[in-house]
Amino acid sequence: MRLTPLLVVVVAVGGVLGTTGRYAAAHLIPTAQDIPWATLAVNLVGAFLLGLLLESLSRTGAETPRRQLARLGLGTGLLGGFTTYSTLALEVLELWSDGQPARAVGYGAGSVSAGLLAALAGMVLAHRLGGQRAGGGARHD
């Protein structure tokens, strides 16, 4: 992969949009019972969408410049900016520091496990949707 100014701009624009979405989610989804629901929600939605995106792109054939733009802009930029495992780590430490070690471990391990399952669910959905395409074969852009 050759780094070009266009790829940098696509990732940057995607990142701006993703972090804006995460910021909005953090203000729309309340934290209740000491569980940071907004972080959990964006990470699970992001993991699902990333699994869906990457499986969809891989099912359509070899990477082309157009697929590369989609992967980097939507995957690395948008979803990379939307999800936030650094905030997850900070929230786990805060729960631990607040004297809630069981909740901290449960939240951290549960978030990562649920994220893996969400990504897998996205991949499975993309696989099933790809198999239902007319003719069932790979599409080439």
mmCIF file of N, CA, C and O in Angstrom, residues 24-89:
data_model
loop_
_atom_site.group_PDB
_atom_site.id
_atom_site.type_symbol
_atom_site.label_atom_id
_atom_site.label_comp_id
_atom_site.label_asym_id
_atom_site.label_seq_id
_atom_site.Cartn_x
_atom_site.Cartn_y
_atom_site.Cartn_z
ATOM 1 N N ALA A 24 -21.298 12.598 20.407
ATOM 2 C CA ALA A 24 -22.761 12.702 20.485
ATOM 3 C C ALA A 24 -23.340 11.566 21.321
ATOM 4 O O ALA A 24 -24.214 11.796 22.174
ATOM 5 N N ALA A 25 -22.863 10.353 21.094
ATOM 6 C CA ALA A 25 -23.355 9.198 21.856
ATOM 7 C C ALA A 25 -23.083 9.373 23.343
ATOM 8 O O ALA A 25 -23.930 9.037 24.185
ATOM 9 N N ALA A 26 -21.917 9.905 23.677
ATOM 10 C CA ALA A 26 -21.561 10.098 25.088
ATOM 11 C C ALA A 26 -22.509 11.074 25.777
ATOM 12 O O ALA A 26 -22.723 10.979 26.987
ATOM 13 N N HIS A 27 -23.071 11.991 25.006
ATOM 14 C CA HIS A 27 -23.991 12.963 25.591
ATOM 15 C C HIS A 27 -25.458 12.529 25.515
ATOM 16 O O HIS A 27 -26.294 13.058 26.231
ATOM 17 N N LEU A 28 -25.745 11.571 24.660
ATOM 18 C CA LEU A 28 -27.121 11.101 24.515
ATOM 19 C C LEU A 28 -27.428 9.876 25.368
ATOM 20 O O LEU A 28 -28.577 9.644 25.731
ATOM 21 N N ILE A 29 -26.405 9.080 25.652
ATOM 22 C CA ILE A 29 -26.605 7.839 26.411
ATOM 23 C C ILE A 29 -26.127 8.070 27.841
ATOM 24 O O ILE A 29 -24.940 8.284 28.075
ATOM 25 N N PRO A 30 -27.031 8.018 28.795
ATOM 26 C CA PRO A 30 -26.644 8.295 30.185
ATOM 27 C C PRO A 30 -25.853 7.140 30.809
ATOM 28 O O PRO A 30 -25.995 5.992 30.417
ATOM 29 N N THR A 31 -25.009 7.500 31.756
ATOM 30 C CA THR A 31 -24.307 6.501 32.553
ATOM 31 C C THR A 31 -25.191 6.173 33.741
ATOM 32 O O THR A 31 -25.616 7.065 34.461
ATOM 33 N N ALA A 32 -25.504 4.917 33.910
ATOM 34 C CA ALA A 32 -26.369 4.503 35.008
ATOM 35 C C ALA A 32 -25.726 3.346 35.751
ATOM 36 O O ALA A 32 -25.066 2.511 35.148
ATOM 37 N N GLN A 33 -25.916 3.311 37.038
ATOM 38 C CA GLN A 33 -25.410 2.238 37.886
ATOM 39 C C GLN A 33 -23.912 2.042 37.709
ATOM 40 O O GLN A 33 -23.411 0.925 37.702
ATOM 41 N N ASP A 34 -23.180 3.136 37.548
ATOM 42 C CA ASP A 34 -21.724 3.122 37.428
ATOM 43 C C ASP A 34 -21.202 2.333 36.233
ATOM 44 O O ASP A 34 -20.036 1.944 36.217
ATOM 45 N N ILE A 35 -22.033 2.077 35.254
ATOM 46 C CA ILE A 35 -21.578 1.413 34.024
ATOM 47 C C ILE A 35 -21.579 2.459 32.918
ATOM 48 O O ILE A 35 -22.595 3.086 32.661
ATOM 49 N N PRO A 36 -20.454 2.671 32.257
ATOM 50 C CA PRO A 36 -20.376 3.645 31.157
ATOM 51 C C PRO A 36 -21.049 3.095 29.889
ATOM 52 O O PRO A 36 -20.395 2.565 28.990
ATOM 53 N N TRP A 37 -22.350 3.217 29.806
ATOM 54 C CA TRP A 37 -23.122 2.627 28.723
ATOM 55 C C TRP A 37 -22.762 3.198 27.361
ATOM 56 O O TRP A 37 -22.804 2.479 26.362
ATOM 57 N N ALA A 38 -22.440 4.474 27.284
ATOM 58 C CA ALA A 38 -22.115 5.088 25.988
ATOM 59 C C ALA A 38 -20.873 4.434 25.383
ATOM 60 O O ALA A 38 -20.864 4.100 24.193
ATOM 61 N N THR A 39 -19.840 4.249 26.173
ATOM 62 C CA THR A 39 -18.617 3.611 25.673
ATOM 63 C C THR A 39 -18.907 2.187 25.236
ATOM 64 O O THR A 39 -18.463 1.747 24.169
ATOM 65 N N LEU A 40 -19.659 1.470 26.039
ATOM 66 C CA LEU A 40 -20.013 0.092 25.693
ATOM 67 C C LEU A 40 -20.799 0.067 24.383
ATOM 68 O O LEU A 40 -20.503 -0.731 23.489
ATOM 69 N N ALA A 41 -21.762 0.967 24.242
ATOM 70 C CA ALA A 41 -22.598 0.989 23.039
ATOM 71 C C ALA A 41 -21.774 1.308 21.788
ATOM 72 O O ALA A 41 -21.892 0.609 20.774
ATOM 73 N N VAL A 42 -20.940 2.347 21.846
ATOM 74 C CA VAL A 42 -20.179 2.693 20.638
ATOM 75 C C VAL A 42 -19.184 1.597 20.283
ATOM 76 O O VAL A 42 -18.973 1.311 19.098
ATOM 77 N N ASN A 43 -18.588 0.962 21.278
ATOM 78 C CA ASN A 43 -17.632 -0.102 20.982
ATOM 79 C C ASN A 43 -18.311 -1.325 20.374
ATOM 80 O O ASN A 43 -17.776 -1.947 19.450
ATOM 81 N N LEU A 44 -19.493 -1.670 20.862
ATOM 82 C CA LEU A 44 -20.201 -2.831 20.310
ATOM 83 C C LEU A 44 -20.741 -2.536 18.910
ATOM 84 O O LEU A 44 -20.600 -3.362 18.007
ATOM 85 N N VAL A 45 -21.335 -1.379 18.735
ATOM 86 C CA VAL A 45 -21.831 -0.999 17.404
ATOM 87 C C VAL A 45 -20.669 -0.905 16.424
ATOM 88 O O VAL A 45 -20.732 -1.409 15.299
ATOM 89 N N GLY A 46 -19.578 -0.276 16.855
ATOM 90 C CA GLY A 46 -18.395 -0.147 15.994
ATOM 91 C C GLY A 46 -17.787 -1.487 15.627
ATOM 92 O O GLY A 46 -17.410 -1.714 14.477
ATOM 93 N N ALA A 47 -17.696 -2.397 16.585
ATOM 94 C CA ALA A 47 -17.144 -3.728 16.312
ATOM 95 C C ALA A 47 -18.027 -4.483 15.325
ATOM 96 O O ALA A 47 -17.528 -5.121 14.387
ATOM 97 N N PHE A 48 -19.338 -4.396 15.513
ATOM 98 C CA PHE A 48 -20.272 -5.049 14.594
ATOM 99 C C PHE A 48 -20.113 -4.486 13.175
ATOM 100 O O PHE A 48 -19.990 -5.229 12.202
ATOM 101 N N LEU A 49 -20.110 -3.168 13.062
ATOM 102 C CA LEU A 49 -19.998 -2.537 11.746
ATOM 103 C C LEU A 49 -18.645 -2.807 11.090
ATOM 104 O O LEU A 49 -18.568 -2.986 9.871
ATOM 105 N N LEU A 50 -17.584 -2.871 11.890
ATOM 106 C CA LEU A 50 -16.272 -3.177 11.330
ATOM 107 C C LEU A 50 -16.234 -4.611 10.806
ATOM 108 O O LEU A 50 -15.715 -4.868 9.717
ATOM 109 N N GLY A 51 -16.795 -5.545 11.556
ATOM 110 C CA GLY A 51 -16.888 -6.930 11.072
ATOM 111 C C GLY A 51 -17.684 -7.010 9.788
ATOM 112 O O GLY A 51 -17.293 -7.686 8.826
ATOM 113 N N LEU A 52 -18.809 -6.307 9.733
ATOM 114 C CA LEU A 52 -19.662 -6.262 8.545
ATOM 115 C C LEU A 52 -18.901 -5.667 7.360
ATOM 116 O O LEU A 52 -18.907 -6.225 6.260
ATOM 117 N N LEU A 53 -18.239 -4.546 7.576
ATOM 118 C CA LEU A 53 -17.491 -3.877 6.507
ATOM 119 C C LEU A 53 -16.369 -4.748 5.971
ATOM 120 O O LEU A 53 -16.256 -4.963 4.756
ATOM 121 N N LEU A 54 -15.521 -5.249 6.856
ATOM 122 C CA LEU A 54 -14.345 -5.997 6.397
ATOM 123 C C LEU A 54 -14.725 -7.305 5.722
ATOM 124 O O LEU A 54 -14.123 -7.687 4.713
ATOM 125 N N GLU A 55 -15.739 -7.981 6.238
ATOM 126 C CA GLU A 55 -16.198 -9.216 5.586
ATOM 127 C C GLU A 55 -16.806 -8.899 4.229
ATOM 128 O O GLU A 55 -16.564 -9.604 3.253
ATOM 129 N N SER A 56 -17.585 -7.832 4.159
ATOM 130 C CA SER A 56 -18.186 -7.440 2.876
ATOM 131 C C SER A 56 -17.112 -7.116 1.847
ATOM 132 O O SER A 56 -17.201 -7.531 0.691
ATOM 133 N N LEU A 57 -16.109 -6.369 2.262
ATOM 134 C CA LEU A 57 -15.031 -6.020 1.330
ATOM 135 C C LEU A 57 -14.235 -7.248 0.903
ATOM 136 O O LEU A 57 -13.871 -7.380 -0.264
ATOM 137 N N SER A 58 -13.968 -8.153 1.829
ATOM 138 C CA SER A 58 -13.172 -9.334 1.482
ATOM 139 C C SER A 58 -13.938 -10.276 0.552
ATOM 140 O O SER A 58 -13.339 -10.965 -0.263
ATOM 141 N N ARG A 59 -15.265 -10.273 0.657
ATOM 142 C CA ARG A 59 -16.075 -11.164 -0.187
ATOM 143 C C ARG A 59 -16.188 -10.664 -1.620
ATOM 144 O O ARG A 59 -16.608 -11.406 -2.496
ATOM 145 N N THR A 60 -15.843 -9.417 -1.877
ATOM 146 C CA THR A 60 -16.009 -8.870 -3.222
ATOM 147 C C THR A 60 -14.739 -8.991 -4.058
ATOM 148 O O THR A 60 -14.698 -8.493 -5.175
ATOM 149 N N GLY A 61 -13.714 -9.634 -3.531
ATOM 150 C CA GLY A 61 -12.510 -9.860 -4.316
ATOM 151 C C GLY A 61 -11.295 -9.145 -3.758
ATOM 152 O O GLY A 61 -11.306 -8.643 -2.642
ATOM 153 N N ALA A 62 -10.257 -9.120 -4.578
ATOM 154 C CA ALA A 62 -9.000 -8.507 -4.169
ATOM 155 C C ALA A 62 -9.189 -7.004 -3.946
ATOM 156 O O ALA A 62 -10.087 -6.385 -4.507
ATOM 157 N N GLU A 63 -8.318 -6.453 -3.131
ATOM 158 C CA GLU A 63 -8.422 -5.022 -2.843
ATOM 159 C C GLU A 63 -8.099 -4.193 -4.077
ATOM 160 O O GLU A 63 -7.094 -4.400 -4.732
ATOM 161 N N THR A 64 -8.988 -3.271 -4.352
ATOM 162 C CA THR A 64 -8.809 -2.322 -5.445
ATOM 163 C C THR A 64 -8.629 -0.946 -4.805
ATOM 164 O O THR A 64 -8.861 -0.785 -3.589
ATOM 165 N N PRO A 65 -8.251 0.050 -5.562
ATOM 166 C CA PRO A 65 -8.151 1.392 -4.978
ATOM 167 C C PRO A 65 -9.471 1.862 -4.336
ATOM 168 O O PRO A 65 -9.461 2.485 -3.277
ATOM 169 N N ARG A 66 -10.582 1.514 -4.951
ATOM 170 C CA ARG A 66 -11.890 1.891 -4.394
ATOM 171 C C ARG A 66 -12.150 1.176 -3.063
ATOM 172 O O ARG A 66 -12.627 1.784 -2.101
ATOM 173 N N ARG A 67 -11.863 -0.102 -2.991
ATOM 174 C CA ARG A 67 -12.049 -0.860 -1.739
ATOM 175 C C ARG A 67 -11.085 -0.357 -0.661
ATOM 176 O O ARG A 67 -11.427 -0.323 0.518
ATOM 177 N N GLN A 68 -9.886 -0.004 -1.071
ATOM 178 C CA GLN A 68 -8.909 0.531 -0.121
ATOM 179 C C GLN A 68 -9.430 1.837 0.488
ATOM 180 O O GLN A 68 -9.328 2.036 1.703
ATOM 181 N N LEU A 69 -9.991 2.701 -0.327
ATOM 182 C CA LEU A 69 -10.578 3.942 0.188
ATOM 183 C C LEU A 69 -11.700 3.635 1.176
ATOM 184 O O LEU A 69 -11.789 4.262 2.233
ATOM 185 N N ALA A 70 -12.555 2.681 0.840
ATOM 186 C CA ALA A 70 -13.654 2.304 1.736
ATOM 187 C C ALA A 70 -13.116 1.733 3.041
ATOM 188 O O ALA A 70 -13.576 2.103 4.125
ATOM 189 N N ARG A 71 -12.146 0.831 2.946
ATOM 190 C CA ARG A 71 -11.590 0.191 4.149
ATOM 191 C C ARG A 71 -10.932 1.217 5.055
ATOM 192 O O ARG A 71 -11.159 1.246 6.269
ATOM 193 N N LEU A 72 -10.139 2.099 4.467
ATOM 194 C CA LEU A 72 -9.429 3.084 5.281
ATOM 195 C C LEU A 72 -10.355 4.197 5.766
ATOM 196 O O LEU A 72 -10.280 4.610 6.927
ATOM 197 N N GLY A 73 -11.222 4.690 4.894
ATOM 198 C CA GLY A 73 -12.108 5.781 5.293
ATOM 199 C C GLY A 73 -13.165 5.356 6.289
ATOM 200 O O GLY A 73 -13.379 6.012 7.312
ATOM 201 N N LEU A 74 -13.813 4.229 5.998
ATOM 202 C CA LEU A 74 -14.881 3.762 6.880
ATOM 203 C C LEU A 74 -14.348 2.957 8.066
ATOM 204 O O LEU A 74 -14.804 3.137 9.188
ATOM 205 N N GLY A 75 -13.392 2.054 7.794
ATOM 206 C CA GLY A 75 -12.872 1.192 8.867
ATOM 207 C C GLY A 75 -11.911 1.927 9.785
ATOM 208 O O GLY A 75 -12.199 2.146 10.964
ATOM 209 N N THR A 76 -10.776 2.338 9.240
ATOM 210 C CA THR A 76 -9.752 2.994 10.061
ATOM 211 C C THR A 76 -10.212 4.364 10.537
ATOM 212 O O THR A 76 -10.081 4.694 11.716
ATOM 213 N N GLY A 77 -10.780 5.165 9.634
ATOM 214 C CA GLY A 77 -11.181 6.520 9.979
ATOM 215 C C GLY A 77 -12.459 6.581 10.799
ATOM 216 O O GLY A 77 -12.427 6.871 11.995
ATOM 217 N N LEU A 78 -13.586 6.307 10.157
ATOM 218 C CA LEU A 78 -14.891 6.462 10.804
ATOM 219 C C LEU A 78 -15.055 5.559 12.025
ATOM 220 O O LEU A 78 -15.314 6.033 13.127
ATOM 221 N N LEU A 79 -14.894 4.252 11.829
ATOM 222 C CA LEU A 79 -15.116 3.325 12.942
ATOM 223 C C LEU A 79 -13.973 3.353 13.954
ATOM 224 O O LEU A 79 -14.198 3.143 15.144
ATOM 225 N N GLY A 80 -12.760 3.629 13.471
ATOM 226 C CA GLY A 80 -11.640 3.794 14.403
ATOM 227 C C GLY A 80 -11.828 5.001 15.301
ATOM 228 O O GLY A 80 -11.481 4.985 16.483
ATOM 229 N N GLY A 81 -12.387 6.078 14.748
ATOM 230 C CA GLY A 81 -12.675 7.259 15.549
ATOM 231 C C GLY A 81 -13.896 7.083 16.438
ATOM 232 O O GLY A 81 -13.981 7.667 17.517
ATOM 233 N N PHE A 82 -14.839 6.291 15.973
ATOM 234 C CA PHE A 82 -16.081 6.070 16.721
ATOM 235 C C PHE A 82 -15.844 5.198 17.948
ATOM 236 O O PHE A 82 -16.324 5.492 19.033
ATOM 237 N N THR A 83 -15.098 4.116 17.774
ATOM 238 C CA THR A 83 -14.846 3.209 18.903
ATOM 239 C C THR A 83 -13.744 3.789 19.778
ATOM 240 O O THR A 83 -12.952 4.605 19.349
ATOM 241 N N THR A 84 -13.690 3.326 21.012
ATOM 242 C CA THR A 84 -12.722 3.898 21.939
ATOM 243 C C THR A 84 -12.329 2.923 23.035
ATOM 244 O O THR A 84 -12.931 2.900 24.097
ATOM 245 N N TYR A 85 -11.341 2.133 22.728
ATOM 246 C CA TYR A 85 -10.862 1.210 23.754
ATOM 247 C C TYR A 85 -9.939 1.905 24.755
ATOM 248 O O TYR A 85 -9.752 1.408 25.863
ATOM 249 N N SER A 86 -9.419 3.068 24.413
ATOM 250 C CA SER A 86 -8.634 3.822 25.396
ATOM 251 C C SER A 86 -9.561 4.341 26.496
ATOM 252 O O SER A 86 -9.201 4.324 27.682
ATOM 253 N N THR A 87 -10.753 4.792 26.132
ATOM 254 C CA THR A 87 -11.716 5.227 27.144
ATOM 255 C C THR A 87 -12.180 4.042 27.970
ATOM 256 O O THR A 87 -12.350 4.155 29.190
ATOM 257 N N LEU A 88 -12.362 2.896 27.335
ATOM 258 C CA LEU A 88 -12.722 1.681 28.068
ATOM 259 C C LEU A 88 -11.672 1.388 29.141
ATOM 260 O O LEU A 88 -12.015 1.132 30.300
ATOM 261 N N ALA A 89 -10.404 1.451 28.772
ATOM 262 C CA ALA A 89 -9.325 1.180 29.733
ATOM 263 C C ALA A 89 -9.368 2.181 30.890
ATOM 264 O O ALA A 89 -9.224 1.797 32.062
#
